[in-house]
């Protein structure tokens, strides 16, 4: 039997190429060797996205984005978190086994408190219970489906460790392996994709290249990438160039070597390097963009895919939940 991989995708903004290379591509590669369950964590997004039209749009765009990037819904169980009510019952059970102190130690919560203290406002100002208990809902997402591995970015490893702690507490209390203890996997070879200003590409910095930018917008954004003031004739170091780092993501190895040589020889200006980046980026992204537009133009088709995923996921969730309800004495 294949091992199980599970991950959640928070629909808090439109996808950018950092998400594509840092999360989507590695997860799709993993899905070739594992039984994958990938879902849209829409209730996690609700903690921060309070405008209904915005949330609804992000849910559709992110779901369509993964499909356009190559997620095959015949192979991957692909669903919305909100379509699996078992998640929320499991959350309630997990709450009874989660110490408040564990939540106090969560990085995201601690960072929010720290920011309030720095701004000299109430330490809990603007922090809702959804944010505070975020790791419990995430543990429920995970433990419901018995995954062996949970592919995540570095910032999410602590949350997976909390899911391990909670599962172990439950298994210890009921003296059995009621819940499978999962492992986090962080793709080691994934580079941090730089944004337009050279910092990590992130929607919080407003420095992103949207994954489904139009051709025109893509070129415009690439032309805006910050470079140094070296003149055309000067030799340039590809290894310290953010532009070259982006180029490497899209170009094959021959193209990478050829451009590196041109950097070192001098005689190539940044404008030309940007044109070359646009060429390879557009080559990879234009088929994705076309698929994305086709999926977005067929809302009923997208709903049907997500409904099929939910129909496959729910019976699996019910098995875990029933086992735990019985262990707990809630169901006899
Ligand atoms: P953002 O920083 O734009 O808010 P998220 O935190 O929603 O992005 O990230 C979703 C996923 O995409 C995570 O797995 C994260 O590790 C990955 N990711 C985001 N930005 C980058 C980046 N610049 N380089 C590599 N991976 C990234
Ligand atoms: N918290 C994750 C993030 O911000 C998203 C997420 C929700 C998740 N539930 C999950 C990831 C379960 C892995 C497993 O990216």
Coordinates of N, CA and C in Angstrom, one line a residue, residues 44 66 79 83 110 116 120 153 158 162 172 180 205 224 227 232 241 260 267 269 277 308 313 323:
X44 N -9.4 28.1 7.9 CA -8.2 28.7 8.4 C -8.1 30.2 7.8
X66 N -4.3 25.2 -8.4 CA -3.7 23.9 -8.2 C -4.0 23.0 -9.4
X79 N -10.2 18.6 -2.0 CA -11.5 19.0 -1.4 C -11.3 20.3 -0.6
X83 N -16.0 21.3 3.6 CA -16.9 20.2 3.2 C -16.8 19.0 4.0
X110 N 2.5 33.9 19.2 CA 3.5 34.7 19.9 C 3.9 35.9 19.2
X116 N 1.9 43.4 19.2 CA 1.0 44.3 20.0 C 1.8 45.0 21.1
X120 N 2.6 48.9 21.9 CA 2.1 49.4 23.1 C 0.5 49.4 23.2
X153 N 5.9 24.1 4.4 CA 7.0 25.1 4.5 C 7.5 25.1 5.9
X158 N 6.3 23.6 13.2 CA 5.8 23.6 14.6 C 4.4 23.1 14.7
X162 N 2.9 20.0 16.9 CA 1.8 20.1 17.8 C 0.8 19.0 17.6
X172 N -2.0 7.8 24.3 CA -1.5 7.5 25.7 C -2.7 7.3 26.6
X180 N -2.9 8.1 14.1 CA -1.5 8.0 13.5 C -0.7 9.2 13.7
X205 N 4.5 41.3 1.5 CA 5.5 42.4 1.1 C 5.0 43.1 -0.2
X224 N 10.3 45.4 -13.7 CA 10.4 46.1 -12.5 C 11.3 45.5 -11.4
X227 N 17.5 45.8 -9.7 CA 18.9 45.3 -10.0 C 19.9 46.4 -9.5
X232 N 26.2 48.2 -18.8 CA 26.0 47.1 -19.7 C 27.4 46.3 -19.9
X241 N 23.0 37.4 -8.3 CA 21.9 38.2 -9.0 C 20.5 37.5 -8.7
X260 N 24.7 32.4 -17.7 CA 25.8 32.6 -16.7 C 27.0 33.1 -17.4
X267 N 28.9 43.0 -21.2 CA 28.3 43.3 -22.5 C 26.8 43.0 -22.5
X269 N 23.3 44.0 -20.7 CA 22.7 44.8 -19.7 C 21.5 44.1 -19.0
X277 N 14.6 36.4 -19.1 CA 13.8 35.8 -18.0 C 12.3 35.8 -18.5
X308 N -16.6 15.9 -5.7 CA -16.2 14.6 -5.8 C -15.1 14.3 -4.8
X313 N -13.4 11.9 0.5 CA -12.7 12.1 1.8 C -13.6 11.8 3.0
X323 N -13.7 5.7 15.3 CA -12.7 5.0 16.2 C -12.5 5.8 17.5

